[in-house]
Amino acid sequence: MLSTIAGYVAIAVENARLYQSLEQKALQIERLKDFSENIVESLRIGVVTVDLDDCVESWNPQLEDLLEIPRSEALRRKLADVLPRDLAGEISAQAASDHVSGIYRFHLNTRSNRHLVVNASIAPLLAKNGARLGRLVLLDDITQRVRLEDQMVQTEKLTSLGLLAAGVAHEVNTPLAVISNYIQMLAKQIPEDDPRQKTIERIVKQTFRASEIVNNLLNFSRTGGTEPVEVDLNSVLEETLTLVQHPLKTAQVNVVRSYAERLPVILGSTTRLQQVFLNLFMNARDAMPGGGMLEVRTGARNGSVEIEVTDTGAGIPAEHLHRIFDPFFTTKATGRGTGLGLSVSYGIIKEHAGKVDVRSTPGKGTSFRLEFPVARKAVHA
Ligand code: ADP
């Protein structure tokens, strides 16, 4: 009897041991699951997994923020119904691949019409025995990076153009001065009522125009110069508006001012900043041939002074937007525009450690936003 009972007891003990080890294994698996889920949840990259039918199985919080689609809405739906259609199309085109594949710099719009640029990596999800379970898609938001890269390329391009322009301008300046001197001497040698005086006058006028262009080119590339002083941008804007009051009125442009009270001062040169604003105002006027509204706004934020010059003019087509700061880029008729206004302004803004940003909607208008660092108060011991 004892040996019979001993057999049952042995089995019971063995079962209890097995049960305990099973429980431990389950706990370990649970922990492992939590661990990997925590990693996926805290990643700064959007992660989505889909099964073999392309139905969404997981959707991490970063993806909720990125695409503005909550997890509850995305789960168990087809990938093509939740991701932007063309992105889903590109992803499913790579469905057969056994390797990790990538889509670079994909442009998409979110629900609230935010424009994003993403890199996507697509990897097959495989079981231990190599069987396919589905796919893993990683979406990395590179919008900010792309913007900074574009800005860097633009700055580098303008710096090298500036150096080139300065070189050419120096070379051209001397012969131009010589021509100008000789032609003035010639004008004195010929009697005043001589009909050739008219031709000479034309040459003088054109040489002046040429030297104005050369001076602008030199301004574009010049850095430093006069000692910076404290500048109140509200008054510089107001003085510049007074200067252009007449041409604006003639063009039926209505000026709306919204200046911030007690704007902090910045360090710089009043005359050079005036040149920037003058260019912006005159460009705004030229963009509104039938009249319109020019709004000048100032404000202070995070240690910077902001100026926004907005017009209700023709706007700038997207394909021109990245060229408007290039020297000699103009869409105006010959004789009306030199294409140097904005490139000179860009040089001046950089000289003042400032930034400039343009937004434009063709047919609606353009807005130039400038930002300059506030002058730091000297610390008295
Ligand atoms: P210019 O005025 O001599 O043409 P700029 O460098 O000042 O040279 O401007 C370059 C070009 O940028 C202009 O010819 C015009 O096409 C465009 N532009 C600048 N400002 C505006 C604006 N406010 N609205 C529309 N287009 C503009």
CSV table of C-alpha atoms and ligand atoms in Angstrom, one decimal:
chain,number,residue,atom,x,y,z
A,1,MET,CA,0.0,0.0,0.0
A,2,LEU,CA,2.8,2.3,0.9
A,3,SER,CA,4.5,1.7,-2.4
A,4,THR,CA,1.2,2.4,-4.3
A,5,ILE,CA,0.7,5.7,-2.4
A,6,ALA,CA,4.3,6.7,-2.8
A,7,GLY,CA,3.8,6.5,-6.6
A,8,TYR,CA,0.9,9.0,-6.5
A,9,VAL,CA,2.7,11.3,-4.1
A,10,ALA,CA,5.7,11.3,-6.3
A,11,ILE,CA,3.6,12.3,-9.3
A,12,ALA,CA,1.8,15.0,-7.3
A,13,VAL,CA,5.2,16.4,-6.1
A,14,GLU,CA,6.5,16.3,-9.7
A,15,ASN,CA,3.3,18.1,-10.9
A,16,ALA,CA,3.6,20.8,-8.3
A,17,ARG,CA,7.3,21.4,-9.3
A,18,LEU,CA,6.3,21.6,-13.0
A,19,TYR,CA,3.5,24.0,-12.2
A,20,GLN,CA,5.8,26.2,-10.3
A,21,SER,CA,8.4,26.3,-13.0
A,22,LEU,CA,5.6,27.0,-15.6
A,23,GLU,CA,4.4,29.9,-13.5
A,24,GLN,CA,8.0,31.3,-13.3
A,25,LYS,CA,8.3,31.0,-17.1
A,26,ALA,CA,5.0,32.7,-17.6
A,27,LEU,CA,6.2,35.5,-15.3
A,28,GLN,CA,9.4,35.8,-17.3
A,29,ILE,CA,7.5,36.0,-20.6
A,30,GLU,CA,5.2,38.6,-19.1
A,31,ARG,CA,8.2,40.7,-18.0
A,32,LEU,CA,9.8,40.4,-21.4
A,33,LYS,CA,6.6,41.5,-23.1
A,34,ASP,CA,6.3,44.5,-20.8
A,35,PHE,CA,9.9,45.3,-21.4
A,36,SER,CA,9.6,45.2,-25.2
A,37,GLU,CA,6.3,47.1,-25.1
A,38,ASN,CA,7.9,49.8,-23.0
A,39,ILE,CA,10.7,50.2,-25.5
A,40,VAL,CA,8.3,50.5,-28.4
A,41,GLU,CA,6.1,52.9,-26.5
A,42,SER,CA,8.9,55.2,-25.5
A,43,LEU,CA,10.6,55.2,-28.9
A,44,ARG,CA,10.7,58.5,-30.7
A,45,ILE,CA,10.0,56.8,-33.9
A,46,GLY,CA,6.5,55.8,-35.1
A,47,VAL,CA,6.2,52.0,-35.0
A,48,VAL,CA,3.3,50.0,-36.6
A,49,THR,CA,3.1,46.2,-37.1
A,50,VAL,CA,0.8,44.6,-39.6
A,51,ASP,CA,-0.2,41.0,-40.1
A,52,LEU,CA,-0.1,39.0,-43.3
A,53,ASP,CA,-3.4,40.7,-44.4
A,54,ASP,CA,-1.9,44.1,-43.8
A,55,CYS,CA,-4.2,44.7,-40.8
A,56,VAL,CA,-2.7,46.9,-38.1
A,57,GLU,CA,-1.7,44.9,-35.0
A,58,SER,CA,0.2,47.6,-33.0
A,59,TRP,CA,0.4,51.4,-33.2
A,60,ASN,CA,2.7,53.2,-30.8
A,61,PRO,CA,2.0,56.6,-29.1
A,62,GLN,CA,4.6,58.4,-31.3
A,63,LEU,CA,2.6,57.4,-34.3
A,64,GLU,CA,-0.5,58.7,-32.7
A,65,ASP,CA,1.2,62.1,-32.4
A,66,LEU,CA,2.8,62.0,-35.7
A,67,LEU,CA,-0.1,61.1,-37.9
A,68,GLU,CA,-2.8,62.4,-35.5
A,69,ILE,CA,-4.6,59.0,-35.6
A,70,PRO,CA,-5.4,57.4,-32.2
A,71,ARG,CA,-4.4,53.8,-31.6
A,72,SER,CA,-8.0,52.7,-31.0
A,73,GLU,CA,-8.9,54.0,-34.5
A,74,ALA,CA,-6.0,52.3,-36.2
A,75,LEU,CA,-6.0,48.9,-34.7
A,76,ARG,CA,-7.3,46.0,-36.8
A,77,ARG,CA,-7.9,48.3,-39.8
A,78,LYS,CA,-6.1,47.9,-43.2
A,79,LEU,CA,-2.9,49.8,-43.4
A,80,ALA,CA,-4.1,51.5,-46.6
A,81,ASP,CA,-7.1,52.9,-44.7
A,82,VAL,CA,-5.0,54.5,-41.9
A,83,LEU,CA,-1.8,55.7,-43.6
A,84,PRO,CA,-1.9,58.3,-46.3
A,85,ARG,CA,-2.8,56.4,-49.5
A,86,ASP,CA,0.4,56.9,-51.5
A,87,LEU,CA,2.6,56.0,-48.5
A,88,ALA,CA,0.6,52.8,-47.9
A,89,GLY,CA,0.9,52.1,-51.6
A,90,GLU,CA,4.8,52.4,-51.5
A,91,ILE,CA,4.9,50.2,-48.4
A,92,SER,CA,2.8,47.5,-50.0
A,93,ALA,CA,4.9,47.7,-53.1
A,94,GLN,CA,7.8,46.4,-51.0
A,95,ALA,CA,5.7,43.7,-49.3
A,96,ALA,CA,7.4,40.8,-51.0
A,97,SER,CA,10.9,41.8,-50.0
A,98,ASP,CA,12.7,39.5,-47.5
A,99,HIS,CA,15.0,42.3,-46.5
A,100,VAL,CA,14.7,45.5,-44.6
A,101,SER,CA,13.8,48.2,-47.2
A,102,GLY,CA,13.5,52.0,-46.9
A,103,ILE,CA,11.6,54.9,-48.3
A,104,TYR,CA,13.4,58.2,-48.0
A,105,ARG,CA,12.1,61.7,-47.7
A,106,PHE,CA,8.5,60.9,-48.2
A,107,HIS,CA,6.2,64.0,-48.1
A,108,LEU,CA,2.8,63.6,-46.5
A,109,ASN,CA,0.1,65.7,-44.9
A,110,THR,CA,-1.5,64.9,-41.6
A,111,ARG,CA,-5.2,65.2,-40.8
A,112,SER,CA,-4.8,68.8,-39.7
A,113,ASN,CA,-2.9,69.5,-42.9
A,114,ARG,CA,0.6,69.6,-41.2
A,115,HIS,CA,3.2,68.9,-43.8
A,116,LEU,CA,5.7,66.2,-42.8
A,117,VAL,CA,8.7,64.6,-44.3
A,118,VAL,CA,9.4,61.0,-43.1
A,119,ASN,CA,11.8,58.2,-43.6
A,120,ALA,CA,10.2,54.8,-43.5
A,121,SER,CA,11.9,51.4,-42.9
A,122,ILE,CA,10.0,48.2,-43.6
A,123,ALA,CA,11.1,44.9,-42.2
A,124,PRO,CA,9.5,41.5,-42.4
A,125,LEU,CA,8.4,40.0,-39.1
A,126,LEU,CA,9.5,36.4,-39.0
A,127,ALA,CA,8.9,33.5,-36.5
A,128,LYS,CA,11.8,31.4,-35.2
A,129,ASN,CA,11.2,28.8,-37.9
A,130,GLY,CA,11.5,31.5,-40.6
A,131,ALA,CA,7.7,31.7,-41.3
A,132,ARG,CA,6.4,35.1,-42.1
A,133,LEU,CA,4.1,36.7,-39.5
A,134,GLY,CA,3.7,40.1,-41.0
A,135,ARG,CA,5.6,43.4,-41.3
A,136,LEU,CA,7.1,46.0,-39.1
A,137,VAL,CA,7.1,49.6,-40.4
A,138,LEU,CA,9.1,52.4,-38.7
A,139,LEU,CA,8.3,56.0,-39.5
A,140,ASP,CA,10.9,58.6,-38.6
A,141,ASP,CA,9.9,62.3,-38.7
A,142,ILE,CA,12.7,64.2,-40.4
A,143,THR,CA,10.8,67.4,-41.2
A,144,GLN,CA,12.9,69.6,-38.9
A,145,ARG,CA,16.1,68.1,-40.1
A,146,VAL,CA,15.2,68.6,-43.7
A,147,ARG,CA,14.4,72.2,-43.0
A,148,LEU,CA,17.7,72.9,-41.3
A,149,GLU,CA,19.6,71.2,-44.1
A,150,ASP,CA,17.8,73.4,-46.7
A,151,GLN,CA,18.6,76.5,-44.6
A,152,MET,CA,22.2,75.5,-44.4
A,153,VAL,CA,22.4,74.9,-48.2
A,154,GLN,CA,20.8,78.3,-48.8
A,155,THR,CA,23.2,80.0,-46.4
A,156,GLU,CA,26.2,78.4,-47.9
A,157,LYS,CA,25.1,79.2,-51.4
A,158,LEU,CA,24.6,82.9,-50.5
A,159,THR,CA,27.9,83.0,-48.7
A,160,SER,CA,29.8,81.8,-51.8
A,161,LEU,CA,27.7,84.0,-54.1
A,162,GLY,CA,28.5,86.9,-51.8
A,163,LEU,CA,32.3,86.3,-52.1
A,164,LEU,CA,32.0,86.0,-55.8
A,165,ALA,CA,29.9,89.1,-56.0
A,166,ALA,CA,32.3,91.1,-53.9
A,167,GLY,CA,35.2,90.0,-56.2
A,168,VAL,CA,33.4,91.0,-59.3
A,169,ALA,CA,32.2,94.2,-57.8
A,170,HIS,CA,35.8,95.2,-56.9
A,171,GLU,CA,37.0,94.5,-60.3
A,172,VAL,CA,34.2,96.4,-62.0
A,173,ASN,CA,34.4,99.4,-59.7
A,174,THR,CA,37.7,100.7,-60.9
A,175,PRO,CA,37.0,100.8,-64.7
A,176,LEU,CA,33.6,102.2,-63.9
A,177,ALA,CA,35.1,105.0,-61.9
A,178,VAL,CA,37.5,105.7,-64.8
A,179,ILE,CA,34.6,105.8,-67.4
A,180,SER,CA,32.6,108.1,-65.1
A,181,ASN,CA,35.6,110.6,-64.7
A,182,TYR,CA,36.4,110.7,-68.4
A,183,ILE,CA,32.8,111.2,-69.5
A,184,GLN,CA,32.4,114.1,-67.0
A,185,MET,CA,35.6,115.6,-68.3
A,186,LEU,CA,34.3,115.2,-71.9
A,187,ALA,CA,31.0,116.9,-70.9
A,188,LYS,CA,33.0,119.9,-69.7
A,189,GLN,CA,35.0,120.1,-72.9
A,190,ILE,CA,31.9,120.2,-75.2
A,191,PRO,CA,29.8,123.3,-75.4
A,192,GLU,CA,26.6,123.1,-73.3
A,193,ASP,CA,24.3,123.5,-76.3
A,194,ASP,CA,26.0,120.8,-78.3
A,195,PRO,CA,23.5,118.0,-79.3
A,196,ARG,CA,26.2,115.4,-78.2
A,197,GLN,CA,25.6,116.5,-74.6
A,198,LYS,CA,22.4,114.4,-74.7
A,199,THR,CA,24.4,111.3,-75.5
A,200,ILE,CA,26.9,112.1,-72.8
A,201,GLU,CA,24.1,112.6,-70.3
A,202,ARG,CA,22.8,109.1,-71.1
A,203,ILE,CA,26.2,107.6,-70.6
A,204,VAL,CA,26.5,109.4,-67.2
A,205,LYS,CA,23.1,108.1,-66.2
A,206,GLN,CA,23.9,104.5,-67.1
A,207,THR,CA,27.3,104.6,-65.3
A,208,PHE,CA,25.6,105.8,-62.2
A,209,ARG,CA,23.1,103.0,-62.5
A,210,ALA,CA,26.0,100.5,-62.9
A,211,SER,CA,27.9,101.9,-59.9
A,212,GLU,CA,24.7,101.7,-57.8
A,213,ILE,CA,24.4,98.0,-58.7
A,214,VAL,CA,28.1,97.4,-57.9
A,215,ASN,CA,27.6,99.2,-54.5
A,216,ASN,CA,24.6,97.0,-53.8
A,217,LEU,CA,26.7,93.9,-54.5
A,218,LEU,CA,29.4,95.1,-52.2
A,219,ASN,CA,26.8,95.8,-49.5
A,220,PHE,CA,25.4,92.2,-50.0
A,221,SER,CA,28.7,90.7,-49.1
A,222,ARG,CA,30.0,93.3,-46.6
A,223,THR,CA,30.1,92.2,-43.0
A,224,GLY,CA,30.8,94.4,-39.9
A,225,GLY,CA,31.5,98.0,-40.7
A,226,THR,CA,30.2,100.7,-38.5
A,227,GLU,CA,30.0,100.2,-34.7
A,228,PRO,CA,26.6,98.8,-33.8
A,229,VAL,CA,24.3,101.0,-31.7
A,230,GLU,CA,21.1,100.3,-29.8
A,231,VAL,CA,18.2,100.4,-32.2
A,232,ASP,CA,14.5,100.7,-31.6
A,233,LEU,CA,13.0,98.9,-34.5
A,234,ASN,CA,9.5,100.5,-34.0
A,235,SER,CA,11.0,103.9,-34.8
A,236,VAL,CA,13.2,102.6,-37.7
A,237,LEU,CA,10.1,101.1,-39.2
A,238,GLU,CA,8.1,104.3,-38.7
A,239,GLU,CA,10.8,106.4,-40.3
A,240,THR,CA,11.1,104.1,-43.3
A,241,LEU,CA,7.3,104.2,-43.7
A,242,THR,CA,7.4,108.0,-43.7
A,243,LEU,CA,10.0,107.7,-46.5
A,244,VAL,CA,7.8,105.6,-48.7
A,245,GLN,CA,4.5,107.2,-47.7
A,246,HIS,CA,4.1,108.9,-51.0
A,247,PRO,CA,4.8,105.9,-53.4
A,248,LEU,CA,2.5,103.7,-51.2
A,249,LYS,CA,-0.3,106.3,-51.3
A,250,THR,CA,0.0,106.6,-55.1
A,251,ALA,CA,-0.2,102.8,-55.4
A,252,GLN,CA,-3.3,102.8,-53.1
A,253,VAL,CA,-1.6,100.7,-50.5
A,254,ASN,CA,-3.2,100.9,-47.1
A,255,VAL,CA,-0.7,100.6,-44.2
A,256,VAL,CA,-1.7,98.9,-41.0
A,257,ARG,CA,0.6,99.2,-38.1
A,258,SER,CA,0.6,96.9,-35.1
A,259,TYR,CA,3.6,97.7,-33.1
A,260,ALA,CA,4.4,96.1,-29.8
A,261,GLU,CA,4.7,98.6,-26.9
A,262,ARG,CA,8.1,98.9,-25.3
A,263,LEU,CA,9.9,96.8,-27.8
A,264,PRO,CA,13.4,95.8,-26.6
A,265,VAL,CA,16.3,97.3,-28.5
A,266,ILE,CA,18.6,95.4,-30.7
A,267,LEU,CA,22.2,96.1,-31.7
A,268,GLY,CA,22.8,97.3,-35.2
A,269,SER,CA,22.9,100.0,-37.8
A,270,THR,CA,19.8,102.2,-38.3
A,271,THR,CA,20.6,103.0,-41.9
A,272,ARG,CA,21.3,99.4,-42.9
A,273,LEU,CA,18.1,98.2,-41.3
A,274,GLN,CA,16.2,101.0,-42.9
A,275,GLN,CA,17.5,99.6,-46.3
A,276,VAL,CA,16.1,96.2,-45.5
A,277,PHE,CA,12.6,97.6,-44.6
A,278,LEU,CA,12.7,99.9,-47.6
A,279,ASN,CA,13.2,96.8,-49.9
A,280,LEU,CA,10.4,94.9,-48.2
A,281,PHE,CA,8.0,97.8,-48.5
A,282,MET,CA,8.8,98.5,-52.1
A,283,ASN,CA,8.6,94.9,-53.0
A,284,ALA,CA,5.2,94.7,-51.3
A,285,ARG,CA,4.0,97.7,-53.3
A,286,ASP,CA,5.2,96.2,-56.5
A,287,ALA,CA,3.3,93.0,-55.7
A,288,MET,CA,0.1,95.0,-55.3
A,289,PRO,CA,-0.3,96.9,-58.6
A,290,GLY,CA,-4.0,97.5,-58.0
A,291,GLY,CA,-3.6,98.5,-54.3
A,292,GLY,CA,-4.0,96.5,-51.2
A,293,MET,CA,-2.9,96.2,-47.6
A,294,LEU,CA,0.5,96.3,-46.1
A,295,GLU,CA,0.7,95.2,-42.5
A,296,VAL,CA,3.7,95.9,-40.3
A,297,ARG,CA,3.8,94.0,-37.0
A,298,THR,CA,6.4,94.0,-34.3
A,299,GLY,CA,6.7,91.8,-31.2
A,300,ALA,CA,9.1,90.4,-28.7
A,301,ARG,CA,9.5,86.7,-27.9
A,302,ASN,CA,12.1,84.5,-26.2
A,303,GLY,CA,14.9,87.0,-26.3
A,304,SER,CA,14.2,88.0,-29.9
A,305,VAL,CA,12.5,90.9,-31.6
A,306,GLU,CA,10.1,89.9,-34.4
A,307,ILE,CA,9.0,92.0,-37.4
A,308,GLU,CA,6.4,90.8,-39.8
A,309,VAL,CA,5.8,92.6,-43.1
A,310,THR,CA,2.7,91.2,-44.8
A,311,ASP,CA,1.1,92.2,-48.1
A,312,THR,CA,-2.0,91.2,-49.9
A,313,GLY,CA,-0.3,91.1,-53.2
A,314,ALA,CA,0.3,88.6,-56.0
A,315,GLY,CA,2.3,86.2,-53.8
A,316,ILE,CA,5.4,84.2,-54.9
A,317,PRO,CA,5.1,80.9,-56.8
A,318,ALA,CA,6.6,77.9,-54.9
A,319,GLU,CA,9.2,77.4,-57.5
A,320,HIS,CA,10.5,81.0,-57.0
A,321,LEU,CA,10.5,80.9,-53.2
A,322,HIS,CA,13.9,79.5,-52.7
A,323,ARG,CA,15.5,81.8,-55.3
A,324,ILE,CA,14.2,85.3,-54.2
A,325,PHE,CA,17.3,85.9,-52.0
A,326,ASP,CA,19.7,85.1,-54.9
A,327,PRO,CA,21.5,88.1,-56.4
A,328,PHE,CA,20.0,89.1,-59.7
A,329,PHE,CA,16.8,87.0,-59.3
A,330,THR,CA,14.0,89.2,-60.4
A,331,THR,CA,10.6,88.8,-62.0
A,332,LYS,CA,10.3,92.5,-62.6
A,333,ALA,CA,10.7,94.1,-66.1
A,334,THR,CA,14.2,95.3,-67.1
A,335,GLY,CA,14.9,98.7,-65.6
A,336,ARG,CA,12.4,98.1,-62.8
A,337,GLY,CA,14.1,95.5,-60.8
A,338,THR,CA,17.8,94.6,-60.3
A,339,GLY,CA,17.2,91.4,-58.3
A,340,LEU,CA,19.5,92.8,-55.6
A,341,GLY,CA,17.1,94.1,-53.0
A,342,LEU,CA,16.4,90.9,-51.2
A,343,SER,CA,20.0,89.6,-51.5
A,344,VAL,CA,21.3,92.8,-50.0
A,345,SER,CA,18.7,92.6,-47.3
A,346,TYR,CA,19.7,89.0,-46.5
A,347,GLY,CA,23.3,90.1,-46.0
A,348,ILE,CA,22.2,92.9,-43.7
A,349,ILE,CA,19.9,90.6,-41.7
A,350,LYS,CA,22.8,88.1,-41.2
A,351,GLU,CA,25.1,90.9,-40.2
A,352,HIS,CA,22.7,91.6,-37.4
A,353,ALA,CA,22.6,87.9,-36.4
A,354,GLY,CA,19.0,87.8,-37.6
A,355,LYS,CA,16.9,85.3,-39.4
A,356,VAL,CA,14.3,85.7,-42.2
A,357,ASP,CA,11.5,83.5,-43.1
A,358,VAL,CA,9.0,83.9,-46.0
A,359,ARG,CA,5.6,82.6,-46.4
A,360,SER,CA,3.6,83.2,-49.5
A,361,THR,CA,0.4,82.1,-51.0
A,362,PRO,CA,0.1,82.9,-54.7
A,363,GLY,CA,-2.9,85.1,-55.3
A,364,LYS,CA,-3.3,86.0,-51.6
A,365,GLY,CA,-0.1,87.6,-50.4
A,366,THR,CA,3.3,87.3,-48.9
A,367,SER,CA,4.7,87.6,-45.4
A,368,PHE,CA,8.3,88.2,-44.5
A,369,ARG,CA,9.1,87.4,-40.8
A,370,LEU,CA,12.4,88.8,-39.5
A,371,GLU,CA,13.9,88.0,-36.1
A,372,PHE,CA,16.8,89.8,-34.4
A,373,PRO,CA,18.4,88.9,-31.0
A,374,VAL,CA,17.6,91.5,-28.2
A,375,ALA,CA,20.6,93.5,-27.2
A,376,ARG,CA,21.9,92.2,-23.9
A,377,LYS,CA,22.2,94.8,-21.1
A,378,ALA,CA,25.7,95.4,-19.9
A,379,VAL,CA,26.3,94.1,-16.4
A,380,HIS,CA,27.5,96.7,-14.0
A,381,ALA,CA,29.9,95.5,-11.4
B,1,ADP,P1,13.8,93.2,-57.3
B,1,ADP,O1,12.8,93.8,-56.4
B,1,ADP,O2,14.8,94.1,-57.9
B,1,ADP,O3,13.2,92.3,-58.3
B,1,ADP,P2,14.4,91.6,-55.0
B,1,ADP,O4,15.7,90.8,-54.6
B,1,ADP,O5,14.0,92.6,-54.0
B,1,ADP,O6,14.7,92.2,-56.4
B,1,ADP,O7,13.2,90.6,-55.2
B,1,ADP,C1,13.4,89.5,-56.0
B,1,ADP,C2,12.1,89.0,-56.5
B,1,ADP,O8,11.3,88.4,-55.4
B,1,ADP,C3,11.1,90.0,-57.1
B,1,ADP,O9,11.4,90.2,-58.4
B,1,ADP,C4,9.8,89.3,-56.9
B,1,ADP,O10,9.5,88.4,-57.9
B,1,ADP,C5,9.9,88.5,-55.6
B,1,ADP,N1,9.3,89.2,-54.5
B,1,ADP,C6,10.0,89.9,-53.4
B,1,ADP,N2,9.1,90.4,-52.6
B,1,ADP,C7,7.9,90.0,-53.0
B,1,ADP,C8,6.5,90.2,-52.5
B,1,ADP,N3,6.3,90.9,-51.4
B,1,ADP,N4,5.5,89.7,-53.2
B,1,ADP,C9,5.7,89.0,-54.3
B,1,ADP,N5,6.9,88.8,-54.8
B,1,ADP,C10,8.0,89.3,-54.2
